[in-house]
PDB file of C-alpha atoms in Angstrom:
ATOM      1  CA  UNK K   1       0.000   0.000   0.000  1.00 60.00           C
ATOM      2  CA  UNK K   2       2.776   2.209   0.840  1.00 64.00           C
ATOM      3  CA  UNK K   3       4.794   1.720  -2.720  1.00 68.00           C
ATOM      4  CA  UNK K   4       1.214   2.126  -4.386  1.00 68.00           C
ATOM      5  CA  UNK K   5       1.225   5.786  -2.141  1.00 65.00           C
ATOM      6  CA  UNK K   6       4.630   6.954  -3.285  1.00 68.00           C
ATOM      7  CA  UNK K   7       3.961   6.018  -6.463  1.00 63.00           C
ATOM      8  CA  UNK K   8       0.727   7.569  -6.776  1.00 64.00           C
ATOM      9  CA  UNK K   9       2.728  11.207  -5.266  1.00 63.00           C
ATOM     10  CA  UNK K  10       5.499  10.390  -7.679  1.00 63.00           C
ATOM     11  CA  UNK K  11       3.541  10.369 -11.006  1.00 66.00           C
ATOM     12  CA  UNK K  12       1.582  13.734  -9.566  1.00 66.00           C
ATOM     13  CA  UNK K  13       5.396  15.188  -9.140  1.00 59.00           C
ATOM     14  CA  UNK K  14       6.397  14.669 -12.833  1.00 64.00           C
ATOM     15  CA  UNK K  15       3.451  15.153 -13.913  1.00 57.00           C
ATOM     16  CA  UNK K  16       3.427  19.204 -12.600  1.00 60.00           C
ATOM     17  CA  UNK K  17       6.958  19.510 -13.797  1.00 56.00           C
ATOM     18  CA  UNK K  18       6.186  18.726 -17.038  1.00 55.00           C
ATOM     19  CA  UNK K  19       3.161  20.646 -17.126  1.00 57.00           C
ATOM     20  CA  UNK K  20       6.262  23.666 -15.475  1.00 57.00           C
ATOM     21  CA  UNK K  21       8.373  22.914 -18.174  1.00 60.00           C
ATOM     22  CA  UNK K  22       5.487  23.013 -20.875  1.00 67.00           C
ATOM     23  CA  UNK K  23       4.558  26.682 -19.934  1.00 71.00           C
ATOM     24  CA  UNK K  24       8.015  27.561 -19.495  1.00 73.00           C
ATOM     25  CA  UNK K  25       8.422  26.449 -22.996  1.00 75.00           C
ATOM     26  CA  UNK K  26       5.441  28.439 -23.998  1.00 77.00           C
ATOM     27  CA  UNK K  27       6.559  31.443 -22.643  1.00 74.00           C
ATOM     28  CA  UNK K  28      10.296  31.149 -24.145  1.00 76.00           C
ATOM     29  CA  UNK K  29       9.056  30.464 -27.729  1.00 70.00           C
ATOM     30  CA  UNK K  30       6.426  33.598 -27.213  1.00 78.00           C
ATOM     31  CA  UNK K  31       9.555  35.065 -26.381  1.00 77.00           C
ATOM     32  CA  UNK K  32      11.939  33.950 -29.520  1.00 74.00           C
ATOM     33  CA  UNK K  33       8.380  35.141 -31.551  1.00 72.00           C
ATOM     34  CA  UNK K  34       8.653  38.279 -30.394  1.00 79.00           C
ATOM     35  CA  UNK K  35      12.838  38.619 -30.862  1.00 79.00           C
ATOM     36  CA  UNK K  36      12.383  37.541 -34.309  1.00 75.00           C
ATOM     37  CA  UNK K  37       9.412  39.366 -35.072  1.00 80.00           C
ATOM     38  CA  UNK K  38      11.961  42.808 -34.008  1.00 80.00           C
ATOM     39  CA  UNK K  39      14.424  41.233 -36.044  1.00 77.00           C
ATOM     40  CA  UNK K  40      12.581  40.871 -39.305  1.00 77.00           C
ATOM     41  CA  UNK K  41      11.432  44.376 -39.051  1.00 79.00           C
ATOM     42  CA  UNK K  42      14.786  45.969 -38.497  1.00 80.00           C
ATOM     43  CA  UNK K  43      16.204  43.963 -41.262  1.00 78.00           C
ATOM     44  CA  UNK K  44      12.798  44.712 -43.389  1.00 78.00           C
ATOM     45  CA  UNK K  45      13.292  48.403 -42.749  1.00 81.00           C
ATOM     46  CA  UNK K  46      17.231  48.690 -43.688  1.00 79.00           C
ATOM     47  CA  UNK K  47      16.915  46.080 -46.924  1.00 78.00           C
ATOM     48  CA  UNK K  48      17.257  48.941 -49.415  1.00 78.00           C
ATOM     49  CA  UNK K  49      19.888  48.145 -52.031  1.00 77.00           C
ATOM     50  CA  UNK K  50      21.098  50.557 -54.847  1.00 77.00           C
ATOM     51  CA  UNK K  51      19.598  48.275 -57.458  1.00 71.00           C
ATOM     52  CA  UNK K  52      20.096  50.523 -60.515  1.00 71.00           C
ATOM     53  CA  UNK K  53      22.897  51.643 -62.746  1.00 70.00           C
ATOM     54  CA  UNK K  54      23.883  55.407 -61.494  1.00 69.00           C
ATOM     55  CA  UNK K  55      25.993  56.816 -64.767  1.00 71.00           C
ATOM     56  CA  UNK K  56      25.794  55.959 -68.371  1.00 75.00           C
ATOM     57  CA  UNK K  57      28.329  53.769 -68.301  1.00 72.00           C
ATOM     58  CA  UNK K  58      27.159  51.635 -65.745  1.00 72.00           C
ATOM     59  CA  UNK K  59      23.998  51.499 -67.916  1.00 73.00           C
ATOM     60  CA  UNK K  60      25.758  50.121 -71.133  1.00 76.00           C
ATOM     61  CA  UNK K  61      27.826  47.662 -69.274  1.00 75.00           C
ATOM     62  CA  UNK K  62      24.644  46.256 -67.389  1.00 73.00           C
ATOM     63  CA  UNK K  63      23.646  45.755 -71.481  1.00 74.00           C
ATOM     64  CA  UNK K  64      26.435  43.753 -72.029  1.00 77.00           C
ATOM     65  CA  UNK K  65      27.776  42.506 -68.951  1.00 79.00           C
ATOM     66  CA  UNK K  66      25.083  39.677 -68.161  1.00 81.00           C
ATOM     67  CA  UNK K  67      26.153  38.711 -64.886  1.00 84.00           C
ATOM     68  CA  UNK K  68      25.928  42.239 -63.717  1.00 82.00           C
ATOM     69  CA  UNK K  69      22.595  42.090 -65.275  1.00 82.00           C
ATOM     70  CA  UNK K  70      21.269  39.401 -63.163  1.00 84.00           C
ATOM     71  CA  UNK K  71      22.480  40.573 -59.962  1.00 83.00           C
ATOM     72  CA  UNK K  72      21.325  43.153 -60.378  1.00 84.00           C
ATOM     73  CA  UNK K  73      17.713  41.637 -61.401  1.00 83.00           C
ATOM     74  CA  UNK K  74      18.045  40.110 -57.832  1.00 84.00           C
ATOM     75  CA  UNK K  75      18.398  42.818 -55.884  1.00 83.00           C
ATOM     76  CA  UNK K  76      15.676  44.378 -57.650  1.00 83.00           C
ATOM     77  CA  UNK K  77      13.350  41.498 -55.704  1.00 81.00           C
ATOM     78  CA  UNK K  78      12.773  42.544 -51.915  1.00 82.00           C
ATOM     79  CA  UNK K  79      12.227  39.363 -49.985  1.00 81.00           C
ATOM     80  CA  UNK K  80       8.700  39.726 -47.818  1.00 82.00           C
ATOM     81  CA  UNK K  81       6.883  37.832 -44.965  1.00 80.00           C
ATOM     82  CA  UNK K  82       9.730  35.897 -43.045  1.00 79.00           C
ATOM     83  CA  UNK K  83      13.089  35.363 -41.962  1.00 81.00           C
ATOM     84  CA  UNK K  84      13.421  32.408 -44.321  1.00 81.00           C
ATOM     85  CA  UNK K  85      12.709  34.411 -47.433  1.00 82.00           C
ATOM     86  CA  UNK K  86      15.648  36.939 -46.129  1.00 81.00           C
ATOM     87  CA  UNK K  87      18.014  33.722 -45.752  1.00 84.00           C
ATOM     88  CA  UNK K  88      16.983  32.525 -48.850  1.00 87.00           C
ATOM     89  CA  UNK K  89      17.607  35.639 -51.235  1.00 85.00           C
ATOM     90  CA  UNK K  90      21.238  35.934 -49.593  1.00 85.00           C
ATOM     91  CA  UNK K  91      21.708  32.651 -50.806  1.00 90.00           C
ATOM     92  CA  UNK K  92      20.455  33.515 -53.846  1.00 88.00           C
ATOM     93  CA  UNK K  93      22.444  36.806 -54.404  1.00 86.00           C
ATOM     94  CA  UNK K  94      25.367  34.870 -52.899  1.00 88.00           C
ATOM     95  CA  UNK K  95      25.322  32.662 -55.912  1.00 89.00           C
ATOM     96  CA  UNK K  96      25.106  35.644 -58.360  1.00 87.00           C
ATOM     97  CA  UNK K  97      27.689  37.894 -56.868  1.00 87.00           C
ATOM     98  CA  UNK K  98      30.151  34.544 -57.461  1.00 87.00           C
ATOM     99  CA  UNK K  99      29.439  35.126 -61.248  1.00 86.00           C
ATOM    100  CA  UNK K 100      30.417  38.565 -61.069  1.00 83.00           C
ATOM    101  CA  UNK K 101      34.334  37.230 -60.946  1.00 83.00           C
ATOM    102  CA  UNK K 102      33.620  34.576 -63.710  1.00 81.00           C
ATOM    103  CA  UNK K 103      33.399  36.577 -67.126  1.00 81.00           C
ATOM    104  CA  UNK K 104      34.180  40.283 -66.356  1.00 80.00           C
ATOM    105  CA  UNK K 105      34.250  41.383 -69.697  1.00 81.00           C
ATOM    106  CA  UNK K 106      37.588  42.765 -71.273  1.00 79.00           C
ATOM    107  CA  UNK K 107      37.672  47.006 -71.062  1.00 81.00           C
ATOM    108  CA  UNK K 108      37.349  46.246 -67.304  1.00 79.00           C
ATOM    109  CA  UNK K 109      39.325  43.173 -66.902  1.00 82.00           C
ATOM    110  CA  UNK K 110      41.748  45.069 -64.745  1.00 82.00           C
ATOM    111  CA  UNK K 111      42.984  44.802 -60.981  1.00 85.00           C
ATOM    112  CA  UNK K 112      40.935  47.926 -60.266  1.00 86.00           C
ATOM    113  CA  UNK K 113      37.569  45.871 -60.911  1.00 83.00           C
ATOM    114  CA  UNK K 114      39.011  42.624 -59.788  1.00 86.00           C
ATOM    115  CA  UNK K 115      39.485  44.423 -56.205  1.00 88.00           C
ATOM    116  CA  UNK K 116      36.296  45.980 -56.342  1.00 87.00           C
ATOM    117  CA  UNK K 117      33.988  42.756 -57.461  1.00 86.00           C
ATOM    118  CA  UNK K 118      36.275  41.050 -54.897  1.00 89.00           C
ATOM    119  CA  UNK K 119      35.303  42.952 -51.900  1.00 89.00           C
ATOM    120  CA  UNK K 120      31.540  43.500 -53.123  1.00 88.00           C
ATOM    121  CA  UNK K 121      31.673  39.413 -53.303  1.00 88.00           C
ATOM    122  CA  UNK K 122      33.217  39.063 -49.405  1.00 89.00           C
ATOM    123  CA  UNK K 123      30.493  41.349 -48.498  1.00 89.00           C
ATOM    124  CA  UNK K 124      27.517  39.707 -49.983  1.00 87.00           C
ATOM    125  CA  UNK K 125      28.724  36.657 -48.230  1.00 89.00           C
ATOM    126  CA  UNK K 126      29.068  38.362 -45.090  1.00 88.00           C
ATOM    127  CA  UNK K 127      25.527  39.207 -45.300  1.00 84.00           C
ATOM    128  CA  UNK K 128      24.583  35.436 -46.422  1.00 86.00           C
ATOM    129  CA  UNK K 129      26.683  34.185 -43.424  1.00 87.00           C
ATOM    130  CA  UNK K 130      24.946  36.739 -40.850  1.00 84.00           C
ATOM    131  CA  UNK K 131      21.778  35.968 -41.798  1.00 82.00           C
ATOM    132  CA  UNK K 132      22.117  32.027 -41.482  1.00 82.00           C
ATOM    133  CA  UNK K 133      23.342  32.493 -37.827  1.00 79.00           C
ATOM    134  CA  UNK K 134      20.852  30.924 -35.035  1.00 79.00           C
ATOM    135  CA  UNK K 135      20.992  34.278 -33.715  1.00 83.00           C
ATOM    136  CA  UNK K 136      21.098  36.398 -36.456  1.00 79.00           C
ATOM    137  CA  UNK K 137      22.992  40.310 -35.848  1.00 82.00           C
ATOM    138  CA  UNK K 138      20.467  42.481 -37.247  1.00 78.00           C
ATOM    139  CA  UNK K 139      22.477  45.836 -36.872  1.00 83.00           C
ATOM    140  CA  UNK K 140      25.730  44.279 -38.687  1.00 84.00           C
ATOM    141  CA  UNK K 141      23.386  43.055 -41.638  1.00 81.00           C
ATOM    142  CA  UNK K 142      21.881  46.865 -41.806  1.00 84.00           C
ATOM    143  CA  UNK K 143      25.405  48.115 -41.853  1.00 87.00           C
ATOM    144  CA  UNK K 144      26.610  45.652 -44.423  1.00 88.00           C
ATOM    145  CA  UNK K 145      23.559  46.163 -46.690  1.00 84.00           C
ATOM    146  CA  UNK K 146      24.789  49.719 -46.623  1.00 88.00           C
ATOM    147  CA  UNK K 147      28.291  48.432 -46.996  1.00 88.00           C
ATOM    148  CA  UNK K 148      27.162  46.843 -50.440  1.00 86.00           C
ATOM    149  CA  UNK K 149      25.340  49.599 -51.620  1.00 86.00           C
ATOM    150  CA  UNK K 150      28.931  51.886 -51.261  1.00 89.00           C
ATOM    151  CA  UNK K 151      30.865  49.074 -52.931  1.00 88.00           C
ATOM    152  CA  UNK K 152      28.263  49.100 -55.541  1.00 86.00           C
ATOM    153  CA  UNK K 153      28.520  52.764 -55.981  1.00 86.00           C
ATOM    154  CA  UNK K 154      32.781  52.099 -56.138  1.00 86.00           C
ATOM    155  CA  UNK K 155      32.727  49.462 -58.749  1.00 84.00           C
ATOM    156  CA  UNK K 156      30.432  51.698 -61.202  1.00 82.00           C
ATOM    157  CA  UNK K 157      32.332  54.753 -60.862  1.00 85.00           C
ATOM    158  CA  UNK K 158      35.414  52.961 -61.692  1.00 84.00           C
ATOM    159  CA  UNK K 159      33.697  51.122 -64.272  1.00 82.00           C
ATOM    160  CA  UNK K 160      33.154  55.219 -65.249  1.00 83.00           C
ATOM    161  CA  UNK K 161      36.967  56.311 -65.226  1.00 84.00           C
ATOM    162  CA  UNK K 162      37.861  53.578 -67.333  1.00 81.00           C
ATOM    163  CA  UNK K 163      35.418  54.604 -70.201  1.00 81.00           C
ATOM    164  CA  UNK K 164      36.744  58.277 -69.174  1.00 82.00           C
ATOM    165  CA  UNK K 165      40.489  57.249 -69.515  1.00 79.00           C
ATOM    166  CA  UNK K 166      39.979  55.407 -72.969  1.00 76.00           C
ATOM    167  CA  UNK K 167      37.993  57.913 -74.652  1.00 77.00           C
ATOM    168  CA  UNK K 168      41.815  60.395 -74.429  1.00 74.00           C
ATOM    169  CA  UNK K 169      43.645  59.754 -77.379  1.00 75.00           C
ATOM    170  CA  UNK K 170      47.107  58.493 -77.585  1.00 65.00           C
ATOM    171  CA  UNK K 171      49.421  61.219 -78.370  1.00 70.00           C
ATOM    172  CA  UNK K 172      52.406  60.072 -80.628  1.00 73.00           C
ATOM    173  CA  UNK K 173      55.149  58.126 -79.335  1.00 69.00           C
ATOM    174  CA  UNK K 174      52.930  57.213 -75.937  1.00 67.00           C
ATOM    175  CA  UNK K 175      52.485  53.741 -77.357  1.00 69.00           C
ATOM    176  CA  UNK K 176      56.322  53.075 -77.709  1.00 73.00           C
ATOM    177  CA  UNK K 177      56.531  54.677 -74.020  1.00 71.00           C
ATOM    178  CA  UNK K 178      54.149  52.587 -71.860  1.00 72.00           C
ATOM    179  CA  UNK K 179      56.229  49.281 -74.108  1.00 72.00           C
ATOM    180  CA  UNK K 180      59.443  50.422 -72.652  1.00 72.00           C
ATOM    181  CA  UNK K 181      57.956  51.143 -68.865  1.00 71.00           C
ATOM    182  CA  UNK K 182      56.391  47.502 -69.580  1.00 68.00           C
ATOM    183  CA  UNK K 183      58.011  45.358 -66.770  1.00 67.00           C
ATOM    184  CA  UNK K 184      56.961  42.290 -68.349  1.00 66.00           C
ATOM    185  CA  UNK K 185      59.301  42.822 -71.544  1.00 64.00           C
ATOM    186  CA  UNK K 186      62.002  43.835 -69.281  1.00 60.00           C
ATOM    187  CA  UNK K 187      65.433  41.165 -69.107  1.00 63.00           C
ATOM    188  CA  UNK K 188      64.665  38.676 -66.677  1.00 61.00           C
ATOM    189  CA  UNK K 189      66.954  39.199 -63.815  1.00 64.00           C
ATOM    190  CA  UNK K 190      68.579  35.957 -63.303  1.00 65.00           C
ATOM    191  CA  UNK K 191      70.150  34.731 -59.959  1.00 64.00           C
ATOM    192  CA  UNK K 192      74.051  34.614 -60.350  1.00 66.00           C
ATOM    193  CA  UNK K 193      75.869  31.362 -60.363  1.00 70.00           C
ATOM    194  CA  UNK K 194      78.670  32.630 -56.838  1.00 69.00           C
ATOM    195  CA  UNK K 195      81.324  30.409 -58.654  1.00 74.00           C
ATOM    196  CA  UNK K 196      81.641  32.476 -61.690  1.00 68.00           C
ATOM    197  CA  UNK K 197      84.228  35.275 -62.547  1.00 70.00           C
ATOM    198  CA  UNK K 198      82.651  38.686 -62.198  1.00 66.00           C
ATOM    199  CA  UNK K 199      83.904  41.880 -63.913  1.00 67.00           C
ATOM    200  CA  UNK K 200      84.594  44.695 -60.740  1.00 61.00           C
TER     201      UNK K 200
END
């Protein structure tokens, strides 16, 4: 009779601590709601990218450079309702920025743009990385969305001056200059052999 008695007061034990545990699981997911809920708003409100060519050049190169084209096309697309649909178009624009480095085409296949599509690609994976954390930093993705926006900005400017820069004309005799100030044609410096006679 006695086991039946503490067996009886042991079941009503567990039983109230999982019915504690229940509503303190209740009250921690209303909480996590609520946290993401703040989070999806802030990251709603600062989502604003710089989805448009801002000079004339940038305009003709988005004709003809098709990657730029499409990431472009993907930032035009604001993700909407959840979280998920933020993770998901970081992925996506992730993927795109990645083609950016692929087939740059030749006018601006120079370290200037190779720098500039090289930090625009670390910083759209930044933002992909932030936003796939279990706790995701809401400020640092606002700050690197501006981030992009600035190295978006960079990269079409420069884009700019190089249109600028060919458009001067050679004057005569610059060609046979920048030849002779070409490092690349220069005599290969070879290492000495120590063993050899040298001329003091």
């Amino acid at each position: 009779m006695k086991y039946k008695l503490a067996c009886f007061f042991f079941m009503i034990v567990i039983l109230s601590a999982c019915k504690n545990d229940n509503q303190k699981r209740l009250a921690e997911n209303e909480k996590q709601a609520k946290k993401n809920e703040l989070i999806f708003s802030n990251i709603n409100k600062g989502w604003v990218f710089y989805d448009t060519p801002i000079n004339s050049t940038s305009e003709a190169t988005v004709a003809s450079w098709n990657e730029l084209r499409i990431f472009f096309a993907e930032l035009v697309v604001k993700p909407k309702k959840t979280i998920g649909a933020f993770q998901k178009k970081s992925k996506a624009l992730s993927k795109k920025v990645m083609a950016l480095n692929e087939n740059i085409p030749s006018q601006f296949n120079k370290p200037q743009i190779k720098s500039r599509v090289s930090t625009l690609i670390t910083k759209v994976r930044l933002l992909d990385l932030f936003l796939n954390l279990d706790k995701i930093p809401d400020q640092k993705v606002i700050v690197l969305v501006s981030e992009i926006n600035a190295e978006l900005v960079s990269l079409q400017r420069q884009m700019d001056k190089i249109v600028e820069k060919s458009k001067i004309p050679v004057e005569e005799g610059e060609s046979e200059l920048m030849k002779m100030m070409d490092t690349s044609r220069a005599i290969p410096n070879t290492p000495t052999d120590p063993n050899l006679p040298r001329v003091e």
